[in-house]
């Protein structure tokens, strides 16, 4: 189905990168070389404590600096990378780069958690836990400062097996979060059993706060659920003061979104950190 969609009739209307079958084939080939050509980059979006705006972490978000097509967002190539299993080496690159950068920030006195998005194939790879363990050893990043973002779909796939894997990651000291919470199909009884630290309220609910009654009900229910399960909760895609006020009022722990900051390059992040009034650098932590 997806292949047929790439043909001429749709090419006109879809701004997507790969508009024709030929184009898509080209992009696949280029994706395979993008790592060795050093074309991927990470942006980092700050996460702050909701009550006082204190920076607590960043989410690493991948970009592809394509030599001809320009800067590509994940929705333009991650699905393709997943189809061709290229997401495994790309994901390993992301993890390494994110951990390396977090370690540098630590050394500079900015103890920020770094959250990394995972794909199913990556998480299911037999050597995934071992690869995280050696990554931590190599970069010297304390495990508690690495957070892995999983989706509900990944968690509910094969619960006993997923649970075992999460326990192993937990044993390393790594933090685990559920991304885009509320959009998938989590079973609450399974959720109760999984060793999760954080829930991220999906942007689609946050966007409609505070006036859309159903989204407000869902957002506050997620905060309550997280509370009750002893998890922390992050709202993503926070754009307005009214959204922020609502979430703070509900007791949401952390905020991420344009009202705090767009995703930033490393130098931009450095400037953003220095501009935070409440923050005192503490070397050696
Ligand atoms: P996500 O993990 O839910 O990441 C949040 C997305 O929301 C990011 O889009 C971010 O730029 C965007 N965003 C942040 N604040 C706001 C806001 O206030 N308003 C709006 N409208 N958007 C906001 P981005 O960077 O395009 O990433 C899209 C998705 O691609 C991510 O969604 C994640 O699922 C995936 N992704 C990103 N990086 C990676 C990666 O390294 N590996 C994998 N497997 N997936 C990734
Ligand atoms: Mg995410
Ligand atoms: Mg998300
Ligand atoms: Mg999302």
mmCIF file of N, CA, C and O in Angstrom, residues 85 87-89 92 118-132 154 161 165 168-169:
data_model
loop_
_atom_site.group_PDB
_atom_site.id
_atom_site.type_symbol
_atom_site.label_atom_id
_atom_site.label_comp_id
_atom_site.label_asym_id
_atom_site.label_seq_id
_atom_site.Cartn_x
_atom_site.Cartn_y
_atom_site.Cartn_z
ATOM 1 N N UNK A 85 15.775 -1.748 8.873
ATOM 2 C CA UNK A 85 16.581 -2.104 10.046
ATOM 3 C C UNK A 85 17.783 -1.193 10.252
ATOM 4 O O UNK A 85 18.663 -1.485 11.060
ATOM 5 N N UNK A 87 17.588 1.478 11.569
ATOM 6 C CA UNK A 87 17.339 2.156 12.835
ATOM 7 C C UNK A 87 18.238 1.593 13.942
ATOM 8 O O UNK A 87 18.525 2.292 14.912
ATOM 9 N N UNK A 88 18.698 0.364 13.782
ATOM 10 C CA UNK A 88 19.559 -0.215 14.820
ATOM 11 C C UNK A 88 20.906 0.524 14.897
ATOM 12 O O UNK A 88 21.245 1.063 15.952
ATOM 13 N N UNK A 89 21.659 0.612 13.788
ATOM 14 C CA UNK A 89 22.894 1.422 13.874
ATOM 15 C C UNK A 89 22.629 2.906 14.113
ATOM 16 O O UNK A 89 23.385 3.558 14.839
ATOM 17 N N UNK A 92 21.890 3.359 17.739
ATOM 18 C CA UNK A 92 23.114 3.206 18.538
ATOM 19 C C UNK A 92 23.937 4.495 18.477
ATOM 20 O O UNK A 92 24.502 4.924 19.486
ATOM 21 N N UNK A 118 13.522 5.418 21.678
ATOM 22 C CA UNK A 118 13.899 4.110 21.144
ATOM 23 C C UNK A 118 12.878 3.643 20.116
ATOM 24 O O UNK A 118 11.700 3.952 20.215
ATOM 25 N N UNK A 119 13.345 2.855 19.155
ATOM 26 C CA UNK A 119 12.460 2.151 18.233
ATOM 27 C C UNK A 119 12.352 0.704 18.675
ATOM 28 O O UNK A 119 13.252 0.173 19.329
ATOM 29 N N UNK A 120 11.261 0.074 18.281
ATOM 30 C CA UNK A 120 11.003 -1.321 18.662
ATOM 31 C C UNK A 120 12.174 -2.253 18.337
ATOM 32 O O UNK A 120 12.618 -3.021 19.181
ATOM 33 N N UNK A 121 12.661 -2.165 17.098
ATOM 34 C CA UNK A 121 13.727 -3.075 16.669
ATOM 35 C C UNK A 121 14.977 -2.960 17.530
ATOM 36 O O UNK A 121 15.652 -3.942 17.814
ATOM 37 N N UNK A 122 15.250 -1.737 17.913
ATOM 38 C CA UNK A 122 16.403 -1.456 18.751
ATOM 39 C C UNK A 122 16.242 -2.109 20.122
ATOM 40 O O UNK A 122 17.128 -2.803 20.612
ATOM 41 N N UNK A 123 15.081 -1.851 20.718
ATOM 42 C CA UNK A 123 14.784 -2.348 22.053
ATOM 43 C C UNK A 123 14.750 -3.877 22.079
ATOM 44 O O UNK A 123 15.112 -4.503 23.070
ATOM 45 N N UNK A 124 14.307 -4.480 20.977
ATOM 46 C CA UNK A 124 14.179 -5.931 20.919
ATOM 47 C C UNK A 124 15.465 -6.648 20.541
ATOM 48 O O UNK A 124 15.544 -7.867 20.656
ATOM 49 N N UNK A 125 16.466 -5.908 20.095
ATOM 50 C CA UNK A 125 17.729 -6.554 19.704
ATOM 51 C C UNK A 125 18.286 -7.337 20.896
ATOM 52 O O UNK A 125 18.269 -6.837 22.021
ATOM 53 N N UNK A 126 18.759 -8.568 20.660
ATOM 54 C CA UNK A 126 19.194 -9.429 21.771
ATOM 55 C C UNK A 126 20.288 -8.790 22.636
ATOM 56 O O UNK A 126 20.327 -9.022 23.836
ATOM 57 N N UNK A 127 21.128 -7.974 22.016
ATOM 58 C CA UNK A 127 22.248 -7.404 22.773
ATOM 59 C C UNK A 127 21.969 -5.988 23.277
ATOM 60 O O UNK A 127 22.889 -5.274 23.662
ATOM 61 N N UNK A 128 20.683 -5.588 23.289
ATOM 62 C CA UNK A 128 20.388 -4.193 23.647
ATOM 63 C C UNK A 128 20.860 -3.822 25.060
ATOM 64 O O UNK A 128 21.524 -2.807 25.257
ATOM 65 N N UNK A 129 20.534 -4.664 26.035
ATOM 66 C CA UNK A 129 20.896 -4.343 27.423
ATOM 67 C C UNK A 129 22.421 -4.280 27.565
ATOM 68 O O UNK A 129 22.969 -3.348 28.163
ATOM 69 N N UNK A 130 23.090 -5.251 26.957
ATOM 70 C CA UNK A 130 24.556 -5.266 27.007
ATOM 71 C C UNK A 130 25.138 -4.008 26.354
ATOM 72 O O UNK A 130 26.129 -3.453 26.840
ATOM 73 N N UNK A 131 24.498 -3.562 25.258
ATOM 74 C CA UNK A 131 25.009 -2.368 24.567
ATOM 75 C C UNK A 131 24.846 -1.116 25.429
ATOM 76 O O UNK A 131 25.700 -0.234 25.408
ATOM 77 N N UNK A 132 23.767 -1.057 26.204
ATOM 78 C CA UNK A 132 23.574 0.076 27.114
ATOM 79 C C UNK A 132 24.622 0.034 28.225
ATOM 80 O O UNK A 132 25.217 1.050 28.588
ATOM 81 N N UNK A 154 5.372 -0.534 22.361
ATOM 82 C CA UNK A 154 6.554 -1.342 22.681
ATOM 83 C C UNK A 154 6.381 -2.078 24.002
ATOM 84 O O UNK A 154 6.832 -3.210 24.153
ATOM 85 N N UNK A 161 8.181 -10.701 28.419
ATOM 86 C CA UNK A 161 9.521 -10.508 27.875
ATOM 87 C C UNK A 161 9.981 -9.053 28.036
ATOM 88 O O UNK A 161 11.127 -8.781 28.403
ATOM 89 N N UNK A 165 13.134 -7.466 30.270
ATOM 90 C CA UNK A 165 14.123 -6.560 29.685
ATOM 91 C C UNK A 165 14.202 -5.242 30.460
ATOM 92 O O UNK A 165 15.274 -4.719 30.726
ATOM 93 N N UNK A 168 16.090 -5.615 33.637
ATOM 94 C CA UNK A 168 17.541 -5.624 33.414
ATOM 95 C C UNK A 168 18.077 -4.204 33.270
ATOM 96 O O UNK A 168 19.128 -3.860 33.807
ATOM 97 N N UNK A 169 17.320 -3.385 32.536
ATOM 98 C CA UNK A 169 17.742 -1.989 32.350
ATOM 99 C C UNK A 169 17.675 -1.242 33.673
ATOM 100 O O UNK A 169 18.554 -0.462 34.022
#
